[in-house]
Coordinates of C-alpha atoms and ligand atoms in Angstrom, one line a residue:
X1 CA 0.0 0.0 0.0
X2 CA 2.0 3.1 -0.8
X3 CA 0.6 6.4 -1.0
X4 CA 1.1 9.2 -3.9
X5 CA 5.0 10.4 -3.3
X6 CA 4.1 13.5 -5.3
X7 CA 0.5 15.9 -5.5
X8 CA 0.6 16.9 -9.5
X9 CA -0.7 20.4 -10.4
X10 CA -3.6 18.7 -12.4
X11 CA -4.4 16.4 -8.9
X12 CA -4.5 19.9 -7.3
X13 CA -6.7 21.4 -9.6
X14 CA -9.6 18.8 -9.1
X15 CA -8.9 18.7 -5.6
X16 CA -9.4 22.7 -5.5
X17 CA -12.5 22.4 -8.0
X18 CA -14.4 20.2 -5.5
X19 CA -14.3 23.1 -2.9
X20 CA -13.8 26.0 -5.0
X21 CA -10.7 27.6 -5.2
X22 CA -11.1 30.2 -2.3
X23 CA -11.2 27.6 -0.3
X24 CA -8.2 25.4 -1.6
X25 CA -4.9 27.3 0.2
X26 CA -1.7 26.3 -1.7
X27 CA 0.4 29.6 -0.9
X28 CA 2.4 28.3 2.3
X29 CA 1.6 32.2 3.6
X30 CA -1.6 30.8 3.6
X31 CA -0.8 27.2 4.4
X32 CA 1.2 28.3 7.3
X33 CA -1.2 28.3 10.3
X34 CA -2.6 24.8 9.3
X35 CA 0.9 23.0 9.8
X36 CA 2.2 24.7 12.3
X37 CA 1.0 24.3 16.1
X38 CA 1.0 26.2 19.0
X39 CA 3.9 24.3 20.7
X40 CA 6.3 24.2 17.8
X41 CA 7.2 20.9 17.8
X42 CA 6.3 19.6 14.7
X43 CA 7.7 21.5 11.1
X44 CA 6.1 20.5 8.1
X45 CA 4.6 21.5 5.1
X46 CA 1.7 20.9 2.8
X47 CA 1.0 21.4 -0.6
X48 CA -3.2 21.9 -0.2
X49 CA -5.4 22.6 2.2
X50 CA -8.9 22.6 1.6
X51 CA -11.7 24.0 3.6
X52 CA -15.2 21.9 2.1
X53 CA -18.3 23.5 3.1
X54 CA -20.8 20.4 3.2
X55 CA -20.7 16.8 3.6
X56 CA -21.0 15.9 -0.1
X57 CA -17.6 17.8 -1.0
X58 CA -15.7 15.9 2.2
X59 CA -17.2 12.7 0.5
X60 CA -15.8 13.9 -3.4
X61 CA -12.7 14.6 -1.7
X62 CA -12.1 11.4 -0.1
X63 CA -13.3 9.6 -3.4
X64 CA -11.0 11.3 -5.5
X65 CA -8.2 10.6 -2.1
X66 CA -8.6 7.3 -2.4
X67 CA -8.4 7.0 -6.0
X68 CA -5.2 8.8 -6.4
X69 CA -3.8 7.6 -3.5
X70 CA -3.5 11.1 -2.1
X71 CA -2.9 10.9 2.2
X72 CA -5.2 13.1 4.1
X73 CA -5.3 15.0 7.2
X74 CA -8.4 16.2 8.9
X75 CA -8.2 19.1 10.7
X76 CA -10.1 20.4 13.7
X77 CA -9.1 23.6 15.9
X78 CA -5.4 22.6 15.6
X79 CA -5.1 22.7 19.4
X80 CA -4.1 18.7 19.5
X81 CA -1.1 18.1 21.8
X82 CA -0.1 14.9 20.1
X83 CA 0.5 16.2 16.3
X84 CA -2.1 14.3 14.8
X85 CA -3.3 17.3 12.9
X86 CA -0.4 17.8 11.3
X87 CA 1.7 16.9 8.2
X88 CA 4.6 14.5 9.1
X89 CA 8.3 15.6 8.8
X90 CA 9.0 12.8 6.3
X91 CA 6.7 10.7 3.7
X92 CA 4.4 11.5 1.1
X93 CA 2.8 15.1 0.6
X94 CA -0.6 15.5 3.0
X95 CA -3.3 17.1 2.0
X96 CA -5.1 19.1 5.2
X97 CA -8.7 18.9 5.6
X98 CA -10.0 21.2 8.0
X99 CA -13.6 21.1 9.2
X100 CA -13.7 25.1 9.6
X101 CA -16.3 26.0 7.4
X102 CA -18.7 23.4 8.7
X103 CA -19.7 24.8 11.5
X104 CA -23.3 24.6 11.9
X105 CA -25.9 23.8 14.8
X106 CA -28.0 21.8 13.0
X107 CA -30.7 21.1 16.0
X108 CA -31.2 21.8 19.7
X109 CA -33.8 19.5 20.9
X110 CA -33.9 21.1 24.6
X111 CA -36.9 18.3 26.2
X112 CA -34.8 15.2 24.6
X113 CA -31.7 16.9 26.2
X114 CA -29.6 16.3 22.8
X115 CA -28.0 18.9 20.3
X116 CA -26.8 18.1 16.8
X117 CA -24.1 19.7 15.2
X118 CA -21.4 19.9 12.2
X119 CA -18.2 19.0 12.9
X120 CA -16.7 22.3 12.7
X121 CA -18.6 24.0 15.4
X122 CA -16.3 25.8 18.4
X123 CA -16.6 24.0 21.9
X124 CA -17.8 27.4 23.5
X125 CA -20.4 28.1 20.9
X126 CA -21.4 24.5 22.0
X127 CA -21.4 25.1 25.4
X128 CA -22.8 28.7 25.1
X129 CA -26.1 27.6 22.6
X130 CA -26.4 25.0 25.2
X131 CA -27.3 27.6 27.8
X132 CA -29.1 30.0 25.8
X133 CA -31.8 27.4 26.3
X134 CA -31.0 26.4 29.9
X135 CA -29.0 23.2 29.2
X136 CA -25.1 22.2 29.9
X137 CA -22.9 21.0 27.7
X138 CA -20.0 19.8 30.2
X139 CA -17.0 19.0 28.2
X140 CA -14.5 21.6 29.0
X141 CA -11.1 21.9 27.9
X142 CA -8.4 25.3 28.0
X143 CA -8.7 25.1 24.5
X144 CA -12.5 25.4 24.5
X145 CA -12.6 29.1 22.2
X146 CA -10.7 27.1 19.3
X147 CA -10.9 23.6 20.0
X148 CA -13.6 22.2 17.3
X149 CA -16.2 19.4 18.0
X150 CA -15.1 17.2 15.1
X151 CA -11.3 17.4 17.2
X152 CA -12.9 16.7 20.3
X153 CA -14.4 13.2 19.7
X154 CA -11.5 12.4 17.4
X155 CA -9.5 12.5 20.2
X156 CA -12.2 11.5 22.5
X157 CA -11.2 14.0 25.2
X158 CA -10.9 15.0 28.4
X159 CA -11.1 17.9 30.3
X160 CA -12.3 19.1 33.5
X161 CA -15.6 17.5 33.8
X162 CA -15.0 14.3 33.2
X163 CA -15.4 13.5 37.0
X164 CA -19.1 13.7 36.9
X165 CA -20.1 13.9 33.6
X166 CA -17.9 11.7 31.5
X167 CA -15.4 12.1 28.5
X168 CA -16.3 13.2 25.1
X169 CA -17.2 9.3 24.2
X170 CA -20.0 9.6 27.0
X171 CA -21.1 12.7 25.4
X172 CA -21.8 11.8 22.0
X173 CA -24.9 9.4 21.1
X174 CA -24.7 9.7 17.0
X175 CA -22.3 10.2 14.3
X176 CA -22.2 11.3 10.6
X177 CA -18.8 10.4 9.1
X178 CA -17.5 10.3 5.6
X179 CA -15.5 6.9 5.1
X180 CA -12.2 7.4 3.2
X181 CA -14.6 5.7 0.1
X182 CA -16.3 8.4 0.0
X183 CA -19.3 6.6 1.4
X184 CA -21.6 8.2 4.3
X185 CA -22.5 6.8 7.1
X186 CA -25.0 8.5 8.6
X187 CA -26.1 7.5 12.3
X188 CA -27.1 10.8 14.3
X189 CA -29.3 8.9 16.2
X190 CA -30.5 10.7 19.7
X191 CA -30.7 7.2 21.8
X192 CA -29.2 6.6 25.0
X193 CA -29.7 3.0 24.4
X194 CA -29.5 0.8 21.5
X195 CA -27.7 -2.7 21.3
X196 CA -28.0 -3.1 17.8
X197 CA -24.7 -5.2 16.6
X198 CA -21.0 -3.8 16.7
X199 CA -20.7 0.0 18.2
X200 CA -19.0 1.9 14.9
X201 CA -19.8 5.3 16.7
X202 CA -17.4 4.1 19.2
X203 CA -14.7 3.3 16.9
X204 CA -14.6 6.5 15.1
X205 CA -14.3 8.6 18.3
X206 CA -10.7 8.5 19.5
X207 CA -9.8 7.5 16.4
X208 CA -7.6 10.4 15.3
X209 CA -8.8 10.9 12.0
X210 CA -7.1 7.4 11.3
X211 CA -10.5 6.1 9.7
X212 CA -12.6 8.4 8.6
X213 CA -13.7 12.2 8.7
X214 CA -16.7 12.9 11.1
X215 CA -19.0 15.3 9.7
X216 CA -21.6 15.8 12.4
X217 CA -22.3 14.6 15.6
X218 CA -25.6 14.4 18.1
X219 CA -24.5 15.6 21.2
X220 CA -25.7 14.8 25.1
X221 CA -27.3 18.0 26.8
X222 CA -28.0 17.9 30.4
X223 CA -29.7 20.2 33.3
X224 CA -28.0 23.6 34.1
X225 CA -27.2 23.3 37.7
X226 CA -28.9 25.6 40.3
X227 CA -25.7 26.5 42.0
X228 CA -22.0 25.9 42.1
X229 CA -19.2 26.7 44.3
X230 CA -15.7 27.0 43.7
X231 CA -13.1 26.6 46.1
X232 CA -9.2 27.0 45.8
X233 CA -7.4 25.3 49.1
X234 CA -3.8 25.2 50.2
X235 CA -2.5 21.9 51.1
X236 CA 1.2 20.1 52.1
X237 CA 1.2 17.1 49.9
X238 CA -0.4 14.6 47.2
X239 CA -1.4 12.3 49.9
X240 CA -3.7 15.2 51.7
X241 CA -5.1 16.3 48.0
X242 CA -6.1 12.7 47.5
X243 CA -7.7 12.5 51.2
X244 CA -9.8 15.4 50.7
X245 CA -10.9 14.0 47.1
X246 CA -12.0 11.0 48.8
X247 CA -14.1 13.0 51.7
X248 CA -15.2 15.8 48.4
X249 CA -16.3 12.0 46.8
X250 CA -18.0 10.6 49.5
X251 CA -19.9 14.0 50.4
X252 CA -21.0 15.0 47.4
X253 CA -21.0 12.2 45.0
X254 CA -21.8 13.5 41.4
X255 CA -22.4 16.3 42.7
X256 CA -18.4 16.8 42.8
X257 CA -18.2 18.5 39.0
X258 CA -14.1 18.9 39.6
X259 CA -11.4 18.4 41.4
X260 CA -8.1 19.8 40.2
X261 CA -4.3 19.2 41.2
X262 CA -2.0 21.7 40.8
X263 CA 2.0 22.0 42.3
X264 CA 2.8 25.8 43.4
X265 CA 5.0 25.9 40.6
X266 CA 2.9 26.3 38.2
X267 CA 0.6 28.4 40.5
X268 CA 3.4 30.9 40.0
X269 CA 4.1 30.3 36.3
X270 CA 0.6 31.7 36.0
X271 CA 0.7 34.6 38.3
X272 CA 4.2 35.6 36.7
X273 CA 2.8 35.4 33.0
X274 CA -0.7 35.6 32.6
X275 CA -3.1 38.8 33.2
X276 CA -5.4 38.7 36.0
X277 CA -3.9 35.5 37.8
X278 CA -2.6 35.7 41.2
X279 CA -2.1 33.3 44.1
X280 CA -5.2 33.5 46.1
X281 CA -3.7 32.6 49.5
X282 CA -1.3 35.5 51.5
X283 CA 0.7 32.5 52.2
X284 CA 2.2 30.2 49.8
X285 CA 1.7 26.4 49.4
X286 CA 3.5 23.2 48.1
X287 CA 0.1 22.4 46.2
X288 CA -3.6 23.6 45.5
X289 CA -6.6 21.8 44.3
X290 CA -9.7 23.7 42.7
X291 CA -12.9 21.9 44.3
X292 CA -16.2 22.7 42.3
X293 CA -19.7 21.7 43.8
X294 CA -22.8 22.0 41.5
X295 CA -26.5 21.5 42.4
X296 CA -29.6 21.0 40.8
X297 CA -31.2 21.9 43.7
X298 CA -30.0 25.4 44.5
X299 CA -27.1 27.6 44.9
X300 CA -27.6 27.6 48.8
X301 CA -27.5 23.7 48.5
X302 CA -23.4 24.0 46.3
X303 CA -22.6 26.6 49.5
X304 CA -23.8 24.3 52.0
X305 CA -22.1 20.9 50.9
X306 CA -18.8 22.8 50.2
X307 CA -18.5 24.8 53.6
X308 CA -19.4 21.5 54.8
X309 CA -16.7 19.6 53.3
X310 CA -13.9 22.7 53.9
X311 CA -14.6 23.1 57.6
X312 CA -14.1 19.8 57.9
X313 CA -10.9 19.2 56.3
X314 CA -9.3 22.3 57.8
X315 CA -10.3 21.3 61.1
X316 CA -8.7 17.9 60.2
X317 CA -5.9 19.4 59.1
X318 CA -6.1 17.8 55.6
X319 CA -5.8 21.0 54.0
X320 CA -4.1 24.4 55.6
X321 CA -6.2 27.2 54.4
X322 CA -9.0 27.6 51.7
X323 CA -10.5 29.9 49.8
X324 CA -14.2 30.4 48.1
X325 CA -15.3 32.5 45.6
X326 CA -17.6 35.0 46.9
X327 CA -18.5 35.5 43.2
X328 CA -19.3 34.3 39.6
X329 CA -16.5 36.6 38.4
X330 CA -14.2 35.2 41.3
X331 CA -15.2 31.5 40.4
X332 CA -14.1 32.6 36.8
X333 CA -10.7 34.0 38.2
X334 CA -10.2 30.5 40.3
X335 CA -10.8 28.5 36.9
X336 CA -8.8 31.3 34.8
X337 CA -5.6 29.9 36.8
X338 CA -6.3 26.2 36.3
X339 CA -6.7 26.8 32.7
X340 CA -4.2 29.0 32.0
X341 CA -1.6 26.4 33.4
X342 CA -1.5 25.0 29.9
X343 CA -0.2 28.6 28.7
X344 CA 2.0 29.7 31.4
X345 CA 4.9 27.2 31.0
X346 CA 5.6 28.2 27.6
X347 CA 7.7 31.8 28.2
X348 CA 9.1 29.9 31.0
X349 CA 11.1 28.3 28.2
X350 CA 10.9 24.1 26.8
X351 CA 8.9 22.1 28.4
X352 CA 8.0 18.1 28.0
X353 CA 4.6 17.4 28.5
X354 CA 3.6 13.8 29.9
X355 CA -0.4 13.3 29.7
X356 CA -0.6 10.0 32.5
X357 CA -3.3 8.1 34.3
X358 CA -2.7 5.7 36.7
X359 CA -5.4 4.4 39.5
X360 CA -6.4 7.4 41.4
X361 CA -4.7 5.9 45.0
X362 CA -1.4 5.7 43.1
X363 CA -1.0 9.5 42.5
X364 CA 1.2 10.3 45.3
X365 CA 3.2 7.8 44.6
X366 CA 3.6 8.6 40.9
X367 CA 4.5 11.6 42.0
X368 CA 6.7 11.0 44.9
X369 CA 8.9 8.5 42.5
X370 CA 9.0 10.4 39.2
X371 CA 10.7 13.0 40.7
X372 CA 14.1 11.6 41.0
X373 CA 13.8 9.7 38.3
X374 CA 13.5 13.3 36.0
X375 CA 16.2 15.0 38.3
X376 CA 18.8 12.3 37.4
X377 CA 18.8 12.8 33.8
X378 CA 18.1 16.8 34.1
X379 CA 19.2 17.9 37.3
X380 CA 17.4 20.7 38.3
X381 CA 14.7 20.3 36.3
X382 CA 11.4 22.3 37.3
X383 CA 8.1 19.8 37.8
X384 CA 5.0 21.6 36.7
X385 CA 2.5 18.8 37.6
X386 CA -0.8 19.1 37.5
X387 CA -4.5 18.1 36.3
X388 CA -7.5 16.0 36.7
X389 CA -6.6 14.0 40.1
X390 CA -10.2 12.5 40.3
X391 CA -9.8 11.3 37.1
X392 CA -5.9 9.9 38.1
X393 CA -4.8 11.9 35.3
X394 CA -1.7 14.2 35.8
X395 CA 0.1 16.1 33.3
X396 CA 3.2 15.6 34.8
X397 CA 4.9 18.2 32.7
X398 CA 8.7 19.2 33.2
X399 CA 10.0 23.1 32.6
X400 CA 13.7 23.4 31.9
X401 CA 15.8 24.5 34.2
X402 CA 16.1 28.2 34.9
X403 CA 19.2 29.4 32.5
X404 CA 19.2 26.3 30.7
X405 CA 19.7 26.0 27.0
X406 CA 16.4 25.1 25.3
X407 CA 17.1 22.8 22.4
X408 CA 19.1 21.1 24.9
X409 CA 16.8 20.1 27.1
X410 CA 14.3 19.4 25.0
X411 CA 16.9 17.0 23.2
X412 CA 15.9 14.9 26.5
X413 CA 12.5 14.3 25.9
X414 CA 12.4 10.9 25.1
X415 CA 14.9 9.8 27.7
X416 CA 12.8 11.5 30.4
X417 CA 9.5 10.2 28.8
X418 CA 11.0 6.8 28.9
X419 CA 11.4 6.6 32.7
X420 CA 8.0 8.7 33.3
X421 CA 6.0 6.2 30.8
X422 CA 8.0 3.4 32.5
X423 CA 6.8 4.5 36.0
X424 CA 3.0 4.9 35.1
X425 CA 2.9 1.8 33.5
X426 CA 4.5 -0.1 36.3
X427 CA 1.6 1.6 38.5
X428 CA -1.2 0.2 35.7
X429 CA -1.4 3.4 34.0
X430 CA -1.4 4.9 30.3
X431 CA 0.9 6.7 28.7
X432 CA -2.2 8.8 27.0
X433 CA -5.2 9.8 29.6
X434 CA -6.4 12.2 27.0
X435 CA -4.5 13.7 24.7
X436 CA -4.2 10.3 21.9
X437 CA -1.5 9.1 20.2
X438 CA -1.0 11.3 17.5
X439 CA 2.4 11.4 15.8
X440 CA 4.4 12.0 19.3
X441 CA 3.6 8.5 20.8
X442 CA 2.6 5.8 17.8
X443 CA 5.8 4.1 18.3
X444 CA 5.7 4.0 21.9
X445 CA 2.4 2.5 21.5
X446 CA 3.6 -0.1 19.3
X447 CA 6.0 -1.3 21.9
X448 CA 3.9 -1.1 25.1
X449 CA 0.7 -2.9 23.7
X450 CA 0.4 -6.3 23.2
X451 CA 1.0 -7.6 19.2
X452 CA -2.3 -9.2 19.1
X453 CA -3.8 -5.6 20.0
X454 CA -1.8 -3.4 17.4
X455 CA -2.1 -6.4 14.8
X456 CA -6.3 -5.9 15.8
X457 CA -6.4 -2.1 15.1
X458 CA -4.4 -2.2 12.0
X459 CA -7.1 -4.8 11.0
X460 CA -9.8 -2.3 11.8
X461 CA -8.1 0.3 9.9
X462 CA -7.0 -2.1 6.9
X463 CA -11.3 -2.7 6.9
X464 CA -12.1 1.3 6.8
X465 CA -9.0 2.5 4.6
X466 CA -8.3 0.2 2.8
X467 CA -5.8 2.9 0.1
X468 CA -4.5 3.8 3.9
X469 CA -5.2 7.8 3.2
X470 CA -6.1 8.2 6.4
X471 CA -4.1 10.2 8.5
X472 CA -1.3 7.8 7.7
X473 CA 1.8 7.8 9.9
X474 CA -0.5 8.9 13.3
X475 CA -1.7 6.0 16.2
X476 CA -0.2 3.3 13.9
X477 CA 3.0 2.5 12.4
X478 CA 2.4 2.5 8.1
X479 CA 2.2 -1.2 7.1
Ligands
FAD501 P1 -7.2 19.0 16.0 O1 -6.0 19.4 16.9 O2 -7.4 19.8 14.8 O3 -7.1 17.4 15.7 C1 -6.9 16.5 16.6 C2 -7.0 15.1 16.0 O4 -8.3 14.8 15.6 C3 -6.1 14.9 14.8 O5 -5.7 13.6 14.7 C4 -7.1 15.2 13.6 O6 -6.7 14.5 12.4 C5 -8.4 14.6 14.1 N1 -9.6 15.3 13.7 C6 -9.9 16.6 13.9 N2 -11.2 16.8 13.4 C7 -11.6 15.7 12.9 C8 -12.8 15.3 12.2 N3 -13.8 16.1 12.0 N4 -12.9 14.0 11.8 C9 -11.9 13.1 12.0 N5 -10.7 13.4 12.6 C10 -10.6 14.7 13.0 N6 -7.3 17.8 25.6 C11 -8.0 17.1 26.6 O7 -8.4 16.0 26.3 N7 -8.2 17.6 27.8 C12 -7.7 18.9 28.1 O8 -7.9 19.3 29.3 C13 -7.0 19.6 27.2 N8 -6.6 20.9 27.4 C14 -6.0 21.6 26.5 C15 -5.6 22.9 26.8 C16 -4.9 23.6 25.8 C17 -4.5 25.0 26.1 C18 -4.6 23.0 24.5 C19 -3.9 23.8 23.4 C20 -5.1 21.8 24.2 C21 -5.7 21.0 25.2 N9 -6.2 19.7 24.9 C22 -6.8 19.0 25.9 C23 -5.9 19.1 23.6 C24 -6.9 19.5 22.5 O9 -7.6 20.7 22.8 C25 -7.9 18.4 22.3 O10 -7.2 17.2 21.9 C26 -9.0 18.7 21.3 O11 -10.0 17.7 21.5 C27 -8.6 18.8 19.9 O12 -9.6 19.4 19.1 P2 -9.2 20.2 17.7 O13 -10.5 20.6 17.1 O14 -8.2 21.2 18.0 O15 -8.5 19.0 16.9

């Protein structure tokens, strides 16, 4: 199976004539912000990118894709932290295919609780149409004002709601995807259950664009809670974080809608670098975790279970200080520091990023062993961990250290992802929580998953793509 080694001016032409050609980029001025992402790790080009506005010219252009032989790349927000969105340093010319221009809401069905939407839509237009008729849409990412729906379930992810409401797979009840034949399948079906033979819905989402390109998706509404509270507290250690997420777990059960880890480091990363953060405590602390409550019942009900939980664990001693927002605006603030730990390492100079999970009660141990293992290959070595600890998903990310030389230590990255992987593994963990596979870890997952598992999904991906346009090169070695 090889792929086109070359994209002919003709081929471009009758790529460009399916989508007309203002919206068929060859310029690389133009091309530029579709290979390139935000963490400059990946440097490639592309001779096409094409922006289709409808499902029938995604279908003509995988058609003519498979004909020729041409590799494809769909293309969401471009905010993937695995490189999965973009071209490959080496192998045959890409053509991008970014979801863009389809960005419509296609239905808001607010008594069945579902909404069904292109590919293309924003997150935060999702979230924000969701309330403008009283519902919640809970996936929530930093990334939400660029990140695209289509991306989301294509790399089934995460976030900071995942605790109570799920991940993007548990979101999504129906699908409309173009196979790389140029076929539809169309199942936007709004049905919590159905048992109806083998789950293709769940194959495409995580997927990566390895399969096929999703066009539209039904989505999973639910009720606006009546209240939340948002905490930050100030605590010594892992081990106390995980005790209070346990007494936060047992008081409030789903009503527990996050529970985030984050070292002081990074705390200060994002008071030093981004506007309107600062620490909220007059004292510092080794870590913080942001605790939100929701109700259905009623704001009063949020207040009560979370001064209920806080006066506990400070009288405990589990945690040394806390702080609520008095405020919507100040519960904004709280989250704006969470989120804006994904921004804030980056003028503090390289930085490898590690997206683990292992079982939640192993946390403080991950943590307490990875640390030596990272200072013995870069001494001094700055750990900015943090994220979802209900979900046992840290991004145990590393910041160089101060005065170092950049490209040098990122020249350590796969040493120092070697021992981290090597660690959350031996705990029963993943080397991906959230973020996929991407580019940045296919061959790692060839090594770490059994043959009879890789030899199953390049099966499954022999079945869908059978040219092997899709995506090729990202989640599985090229056969
Ligand atoms: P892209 O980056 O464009 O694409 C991602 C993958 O999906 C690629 O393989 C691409 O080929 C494929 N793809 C895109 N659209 C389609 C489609 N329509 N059909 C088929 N394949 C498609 N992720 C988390 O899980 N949790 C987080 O908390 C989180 N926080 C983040 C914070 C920041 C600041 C940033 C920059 C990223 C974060 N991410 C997080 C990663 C990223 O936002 C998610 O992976 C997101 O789901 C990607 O969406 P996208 O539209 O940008 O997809």
């Amino acid at each position: 199976m090889s792929l086109s080694p070359s994209l002919s001016p003709s081929l471009i032409e009758r790529f460009a004539a399916i989508v007309g050609p203002g919206n068929a980029l060859t310029d690389p001025s133009d091309t530029q912000g579709f290979t390139h992402e935000h963490r400059d790790l990946y440097q490639a080009t592309t001779p096409l990118v094409l922006r289709p506005g409808t499902k029938e010219e995604v279908a003509a252009i995988l058609k003519l894709a498979t004909e020729t032989k041409t590799a494809i790349i769909p293309q969401g927000g471009n905010t993937g932290l695995t490189g999965g969105q973009v071209p490959l340093a080496e192998g045959p010319p890409a053509v991008i295919l970014s979801l863009s221009r389809m960005n419509r809401i296609l239905d808001i069905d607010a008594i069945g609780g579902t909404m069904t939407v292109e590919a293309g839509v924003v997150l935060q237009t999702i979230q924000e149409s969701a309330a403008e008729v009283g519902k919640l849409f809970p996936l929530s990412l930093g990334a939400e004002g660029s990140c695209q729906i289509g991306g989301n379930l294509s790399t089934n992810a995460g976030g900071t709601a995942v605790l109570a409401y799920g991940n993007t797979r548990q979101l999504c009840l129906g699908l409309e995807v173009v196979l790389p034949t140029g076929e539809v399948w169309t199942a936007l079906r709004k049905l919590k259950k159905d048992n109806t033979g083998y789950d293709l819905r769940d194959l495409f989402i995580g997927a990566e664009g390895t399969l096929g390109v999703i066009t539209a998706a039904v989505l999973k509404l639910f009720p606006m809670p009546a209240g939340r509270e948002v905490a930050i507290v100030g605590l010594t250690s892992p081990d106390a974080a995980l005790k209070l997420f346990r007494h936060a777990e047992a008081l409030s059960g789903s009503a527990l809608t996050a529970f985030e880890l984050m070292a002081r480091i990074g705390v200060e990363f994002t008071a030093r670098h981004i506007d309107g953060v600062r620490d909220p405590f007059a004292e510092p602390h080794d870590w913080y975790v942001l605790i939100e409550i929701s109700s259905n019942l009623s704001a009063d009900a949020a207040r009560h279970q979370m001064e209920a939980l806080l006066s506990a664990s400070l009288e405990d001693g589990t945690v040394d200080d806390a702080v609520v927002a008095q405020n919507e605006t100040q519960a904004q603030q709280f989250w704006h520091m969470r989120e804006a730990l994904s921004w804030a390492q980056k003028p503090e100079g390289g930085s490898i990023k590690h997206d683990i999970s292992v079982p939640v009660a192993a946390i403080p141990a991950f943590l307490a062993q990875a640390e030596p293992l990272v200072q013995a290959i870069v001494p001094g070595a700055r750990i900015v961990a943090f994220g979802h600890l209900g979900d046992g998903n840290i991004h145990y990310n590393i910041s160089q250290p101060v005065g170092a030389d950049r490209e040098t230590f990122l020249a350590r990255w796969d040493a120092v992802s070697a021992k981290v992987h090597a660690l959350a593994l031996s705990f029963g963990g993943s080397i991906s929580a959230e973020h996929g596979i991407g580019q940045m870890k296919r061959d790692e997952l060839a090594a770490i998953r059994a043959p009879i598992e890789i030899d199953l999904m390049q099966r499954i991906k022999a079945a869908f793509d059978p040219a092997g346009i899709m995506n090729p090169g990202k989640v599985l070695q090229t056969r």
